[in-house]
CSV table of C-alpha atoms in Angstrom, one decimal:
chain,number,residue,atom,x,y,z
A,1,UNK,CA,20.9,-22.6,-11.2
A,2,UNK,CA,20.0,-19.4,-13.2
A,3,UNK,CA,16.8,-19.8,-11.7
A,4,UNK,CA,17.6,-19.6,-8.6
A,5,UNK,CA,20.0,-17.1,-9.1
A,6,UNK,CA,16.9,-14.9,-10.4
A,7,UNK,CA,15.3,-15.3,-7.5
A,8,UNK,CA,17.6,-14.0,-5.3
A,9,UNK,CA,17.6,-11.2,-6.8
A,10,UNK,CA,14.6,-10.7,-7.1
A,11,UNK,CA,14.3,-11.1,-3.4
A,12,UNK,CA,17.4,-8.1,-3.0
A,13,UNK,CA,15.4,-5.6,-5.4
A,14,UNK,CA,12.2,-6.2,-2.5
A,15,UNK,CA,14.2,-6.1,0.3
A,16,UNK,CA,15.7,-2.9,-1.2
A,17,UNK,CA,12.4,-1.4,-1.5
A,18,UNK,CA,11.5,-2.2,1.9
A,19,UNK,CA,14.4,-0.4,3.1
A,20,UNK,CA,13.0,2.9,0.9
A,21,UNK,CA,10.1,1.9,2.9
A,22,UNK,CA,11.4,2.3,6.1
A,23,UNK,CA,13.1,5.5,5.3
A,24,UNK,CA,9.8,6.7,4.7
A,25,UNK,CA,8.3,5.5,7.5
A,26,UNK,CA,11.2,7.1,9.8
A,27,UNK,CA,11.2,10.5,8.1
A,28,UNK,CA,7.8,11.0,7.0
A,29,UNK,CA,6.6,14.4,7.7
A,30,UNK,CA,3.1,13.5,8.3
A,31,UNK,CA,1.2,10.6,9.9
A,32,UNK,CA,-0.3,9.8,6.4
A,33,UNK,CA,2.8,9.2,5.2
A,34,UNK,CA,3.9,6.4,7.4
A,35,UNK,CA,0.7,4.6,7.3
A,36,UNK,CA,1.1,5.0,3.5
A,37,UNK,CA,4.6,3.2,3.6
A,38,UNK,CA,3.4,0.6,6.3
A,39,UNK,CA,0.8,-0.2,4.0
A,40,UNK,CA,3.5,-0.5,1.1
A,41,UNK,CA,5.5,-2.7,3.3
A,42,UNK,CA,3.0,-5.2,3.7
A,43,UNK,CA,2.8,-5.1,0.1
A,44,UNK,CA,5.9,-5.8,-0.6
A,45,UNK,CA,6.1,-8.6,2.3
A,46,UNK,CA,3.2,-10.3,0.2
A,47,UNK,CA,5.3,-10.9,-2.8
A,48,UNK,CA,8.3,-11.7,-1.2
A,49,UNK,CA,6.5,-14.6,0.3
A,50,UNK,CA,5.7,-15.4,-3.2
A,51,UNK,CA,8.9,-15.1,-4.2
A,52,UNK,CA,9.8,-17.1,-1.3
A,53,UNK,CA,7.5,-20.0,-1.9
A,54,UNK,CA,9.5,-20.2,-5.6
A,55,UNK,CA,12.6,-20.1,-4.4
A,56,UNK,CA,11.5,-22.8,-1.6
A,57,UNK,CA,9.5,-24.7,-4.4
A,58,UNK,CA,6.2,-25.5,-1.5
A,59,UNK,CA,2.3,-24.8,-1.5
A,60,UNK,CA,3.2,-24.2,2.7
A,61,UNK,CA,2.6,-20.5,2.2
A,62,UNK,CA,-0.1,-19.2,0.1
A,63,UNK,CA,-2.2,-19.1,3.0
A,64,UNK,CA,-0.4,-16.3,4.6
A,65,UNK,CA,-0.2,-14.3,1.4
A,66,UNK,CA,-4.1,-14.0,1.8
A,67,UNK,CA,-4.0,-13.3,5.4
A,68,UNK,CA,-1.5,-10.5,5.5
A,69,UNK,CA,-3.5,-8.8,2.5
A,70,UNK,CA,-6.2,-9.0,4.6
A,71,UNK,CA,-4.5,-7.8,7.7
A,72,UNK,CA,-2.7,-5.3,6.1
A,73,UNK,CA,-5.7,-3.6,4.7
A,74,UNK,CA,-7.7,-3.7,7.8
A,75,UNK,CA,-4.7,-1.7,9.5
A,76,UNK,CA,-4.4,0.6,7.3
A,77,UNK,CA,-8.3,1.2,7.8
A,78,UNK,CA,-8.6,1.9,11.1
A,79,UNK,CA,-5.3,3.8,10.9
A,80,UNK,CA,-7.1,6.4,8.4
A,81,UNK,CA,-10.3,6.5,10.4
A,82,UNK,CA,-8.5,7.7,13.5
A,83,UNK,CA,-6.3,10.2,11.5
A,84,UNK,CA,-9.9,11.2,10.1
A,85,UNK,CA,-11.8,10.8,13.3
A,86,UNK,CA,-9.7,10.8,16.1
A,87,UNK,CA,-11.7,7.2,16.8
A,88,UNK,CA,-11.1,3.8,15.0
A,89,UNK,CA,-15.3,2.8,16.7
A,90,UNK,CA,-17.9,5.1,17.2
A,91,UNK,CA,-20.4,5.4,19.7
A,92,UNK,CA,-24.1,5.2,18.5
A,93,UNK,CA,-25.7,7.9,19.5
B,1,UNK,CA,7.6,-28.4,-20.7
B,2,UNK,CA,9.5,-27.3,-17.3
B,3,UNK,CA,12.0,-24.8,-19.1
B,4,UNK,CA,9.1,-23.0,-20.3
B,5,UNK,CA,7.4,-22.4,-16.9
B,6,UNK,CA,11.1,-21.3,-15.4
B,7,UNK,CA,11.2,-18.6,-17.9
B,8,UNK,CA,7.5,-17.1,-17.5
B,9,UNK,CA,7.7,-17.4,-13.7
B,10,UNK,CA,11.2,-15.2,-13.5
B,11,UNK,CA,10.3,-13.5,-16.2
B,12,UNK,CA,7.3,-12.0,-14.4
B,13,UNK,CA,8.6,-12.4,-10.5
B,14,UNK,CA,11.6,-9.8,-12.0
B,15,UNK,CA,8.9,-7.5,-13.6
B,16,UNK,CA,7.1,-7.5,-10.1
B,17,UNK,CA,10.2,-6.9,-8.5
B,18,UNK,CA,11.6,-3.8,-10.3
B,19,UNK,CA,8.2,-1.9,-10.5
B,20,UNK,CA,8.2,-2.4,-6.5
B,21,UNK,CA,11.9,-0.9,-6.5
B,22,UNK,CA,10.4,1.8,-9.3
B,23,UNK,CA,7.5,2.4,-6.3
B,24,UNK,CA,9.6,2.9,-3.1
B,25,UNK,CA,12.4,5.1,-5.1
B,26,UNK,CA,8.7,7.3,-5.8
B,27,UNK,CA,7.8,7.0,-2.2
B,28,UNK,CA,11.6,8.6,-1.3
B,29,UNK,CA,11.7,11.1,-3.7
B,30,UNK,CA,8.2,13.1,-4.1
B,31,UNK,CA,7.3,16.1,-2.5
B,32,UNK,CA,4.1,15.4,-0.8
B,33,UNK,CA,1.8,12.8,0.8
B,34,UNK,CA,-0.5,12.8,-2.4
B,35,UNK,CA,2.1,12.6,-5.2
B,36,UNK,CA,4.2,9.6,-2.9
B,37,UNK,CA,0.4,7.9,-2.1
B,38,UNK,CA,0.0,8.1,-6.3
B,39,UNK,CA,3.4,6.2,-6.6
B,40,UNK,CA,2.9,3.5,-3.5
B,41,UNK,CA,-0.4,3.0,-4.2
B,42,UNK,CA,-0.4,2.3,-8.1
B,43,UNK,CA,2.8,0.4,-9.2
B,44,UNK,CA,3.3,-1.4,-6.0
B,45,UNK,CA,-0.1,-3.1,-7.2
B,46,UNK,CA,1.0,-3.5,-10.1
B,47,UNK,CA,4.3,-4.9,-8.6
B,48,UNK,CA,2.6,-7.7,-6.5
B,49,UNK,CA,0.2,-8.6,-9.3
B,50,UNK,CA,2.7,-9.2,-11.1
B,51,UNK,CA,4.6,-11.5,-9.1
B,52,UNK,CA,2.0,-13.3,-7.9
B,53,UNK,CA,0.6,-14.3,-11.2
B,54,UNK,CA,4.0,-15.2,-12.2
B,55,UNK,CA,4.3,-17.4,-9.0
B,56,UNK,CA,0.7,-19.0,-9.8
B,57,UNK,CA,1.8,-19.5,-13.5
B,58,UNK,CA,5.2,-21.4,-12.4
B,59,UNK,CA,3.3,-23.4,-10.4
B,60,UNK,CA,0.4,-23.6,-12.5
B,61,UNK,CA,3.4,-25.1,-15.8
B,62,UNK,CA,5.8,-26.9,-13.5
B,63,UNK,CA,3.6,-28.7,-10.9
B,64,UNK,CA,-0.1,-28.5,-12.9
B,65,UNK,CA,-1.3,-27.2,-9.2
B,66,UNK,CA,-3.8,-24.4,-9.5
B,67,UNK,CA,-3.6,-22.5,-6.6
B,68,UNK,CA,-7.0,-21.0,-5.6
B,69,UNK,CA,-5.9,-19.3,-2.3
B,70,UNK,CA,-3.4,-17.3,-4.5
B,71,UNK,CA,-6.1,-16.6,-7.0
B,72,UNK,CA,-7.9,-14.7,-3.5
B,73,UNK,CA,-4.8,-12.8,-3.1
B,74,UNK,CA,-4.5,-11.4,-6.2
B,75,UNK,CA,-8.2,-10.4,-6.4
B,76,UNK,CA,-8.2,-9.1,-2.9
B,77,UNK,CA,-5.0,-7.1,-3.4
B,78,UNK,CA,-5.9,-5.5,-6.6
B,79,UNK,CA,-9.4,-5.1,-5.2
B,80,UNK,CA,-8.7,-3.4,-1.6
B,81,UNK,CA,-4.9,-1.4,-2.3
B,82,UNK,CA,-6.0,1.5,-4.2
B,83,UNK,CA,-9.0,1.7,-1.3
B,84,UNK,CA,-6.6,2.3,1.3
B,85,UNK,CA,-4.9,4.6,-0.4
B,86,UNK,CA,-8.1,6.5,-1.1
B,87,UNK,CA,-9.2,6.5,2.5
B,88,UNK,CA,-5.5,7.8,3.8
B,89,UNK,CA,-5.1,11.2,1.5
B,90,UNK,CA,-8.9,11.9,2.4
B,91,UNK,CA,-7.9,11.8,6.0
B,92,UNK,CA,-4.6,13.9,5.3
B,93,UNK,CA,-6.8,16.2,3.4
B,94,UNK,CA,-9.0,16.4,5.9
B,95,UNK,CA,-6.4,16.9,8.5
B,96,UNK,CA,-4.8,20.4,6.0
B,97,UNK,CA,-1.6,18.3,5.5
B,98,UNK,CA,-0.1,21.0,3.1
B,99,UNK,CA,0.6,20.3,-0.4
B,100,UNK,CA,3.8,20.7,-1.9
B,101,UNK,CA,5.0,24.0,-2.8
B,102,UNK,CA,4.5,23.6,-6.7
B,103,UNK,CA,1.4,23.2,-6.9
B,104,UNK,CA,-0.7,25.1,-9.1
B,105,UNK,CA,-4.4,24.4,-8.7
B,106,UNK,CA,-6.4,23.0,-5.7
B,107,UNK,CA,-9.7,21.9,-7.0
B,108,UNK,CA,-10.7,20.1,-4.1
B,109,UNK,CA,-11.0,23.0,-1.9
B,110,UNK,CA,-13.5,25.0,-3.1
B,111,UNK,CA,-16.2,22.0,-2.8
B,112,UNK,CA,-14.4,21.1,0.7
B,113,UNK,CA,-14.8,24.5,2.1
B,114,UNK,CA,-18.5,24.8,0.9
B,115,UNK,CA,-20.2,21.1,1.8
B,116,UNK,CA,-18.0,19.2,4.0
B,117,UNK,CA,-16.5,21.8,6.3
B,118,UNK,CA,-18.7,20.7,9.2
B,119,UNK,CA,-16.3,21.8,12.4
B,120,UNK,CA,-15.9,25.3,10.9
B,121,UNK,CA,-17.1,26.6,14.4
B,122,UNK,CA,-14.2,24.8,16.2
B,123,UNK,CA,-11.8,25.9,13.5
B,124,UNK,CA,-9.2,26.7,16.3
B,125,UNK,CA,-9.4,23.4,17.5
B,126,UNK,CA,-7.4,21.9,14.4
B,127,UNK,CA,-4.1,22.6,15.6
B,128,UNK,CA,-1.9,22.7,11.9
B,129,UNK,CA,1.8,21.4,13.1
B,130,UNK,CA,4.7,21.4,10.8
B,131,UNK,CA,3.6,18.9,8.4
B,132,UNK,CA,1.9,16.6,11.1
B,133,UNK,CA,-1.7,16.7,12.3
B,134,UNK,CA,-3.6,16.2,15.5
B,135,UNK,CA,-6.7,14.3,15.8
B,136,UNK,CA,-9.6,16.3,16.7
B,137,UNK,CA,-10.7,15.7,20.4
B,138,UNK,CA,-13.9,13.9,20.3
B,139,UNK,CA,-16.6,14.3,23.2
């Protein structure tokens, strides 16, 4: 009972990050910093499915913890290389 | 036996959890893309470490299921987080996203304008907006 009590808090504090997030992401100045806090997001996504999968007591979803590290970081990388480039692919040339 | 992996699980899962909380607060309240990417970057890492080991350890005490696909996650978010945050204030730095206003020393810029100024000639080109940037226009 205190356990799962615990863990729904521990779901609010994330969910009250991702809401700093999202201010960020509104605000930002900068495009840098709203691919930063998209990036943090999916972060924070990543242990609340963790959390989630405690709370739930299942195996089901350690597979997507993997794949939305993975995804994450591969948007954030093509979002810096056409902030830094202005393309995501170059040409050979 | 079960007690004990109760207590290291939400021990841990609640450390995870507040440095996350400690991370976005950072992310609200510094001045400038480099001091909030120092704050999102760093203990949000340290935030989801956290709670995924402590989910691998409660499962690892309660169910005796090691979970190798969680073992991957951990690895590949310490390994590939601080990279992204690496590669994003390179491209704002690159893009003269201004610091913030207290800052006292720039040592990057020095070497930058030297070596790695390579569109020098098409200086005009980088159009400097109000905190934003615009991508250069590639031919």
């Amino acid at each position: 009972m205190i356990f799962e009590t615990l863990m729904i808090i521990a779901l609010c504090l994330l969910v009250v990050a991702i809401m700093c997030n999202l201010y960020r992401i509104v605000k930002g100045p900068s495009s840098a910093d709203r691919v930063q806090a998209l990036d943090s997001v999916g972060i924070n996504i990543i242990a609340g499915i963790a959390v989630f999968s405690v709370f739930l007591h299942t195996h089901a979803f350690f597979d997507l913890i993997l794949l939305i590290g993975i995804l994450s970081f591969i948007g954030t990388t093509a979002f810096a290389k056409f902030l830094e480039r202005g393309v995501v692919i170059e040409r050979k040339r | 036996m079960s007690g004990s992996g109760e207590v290291i699980g939400a021990v841990l899962i609640l450390i995870g959890a507040i440095f996350s909380v400690i991370s976005a607060i950072g992310n609200v309240r510094l001045p400038d893309v480099y001091t909030r990417s120092h704050a999102a970057s760093k203990s949000s890492t340290l935030g989801v470490l956290s709670t995924l080991m402590g989910t691998l350890l409660y499962f690892l005490i309660l169910d005796g299921y090691f979970s190798i696909r969680l073992i991957l996650g951990i690895f590949f978010v310490f390994l590939t987080a601080p990279v992204a945050a690496h590669m994003i204030c390179r491209s704002a730095y690159r893009h003269h996203v201004p610091l913030a206003e207290s800052t006292v020393q720039d040592e990057l810029k020095d070497y930058y304008m030297e070596n790695e100024n390579l569109d020098s000639e098409d200086e005009e080109q980088v159009e400097v907006v109000e905190g934003g940037i615009k991508p250069l226009t590639v031919d």
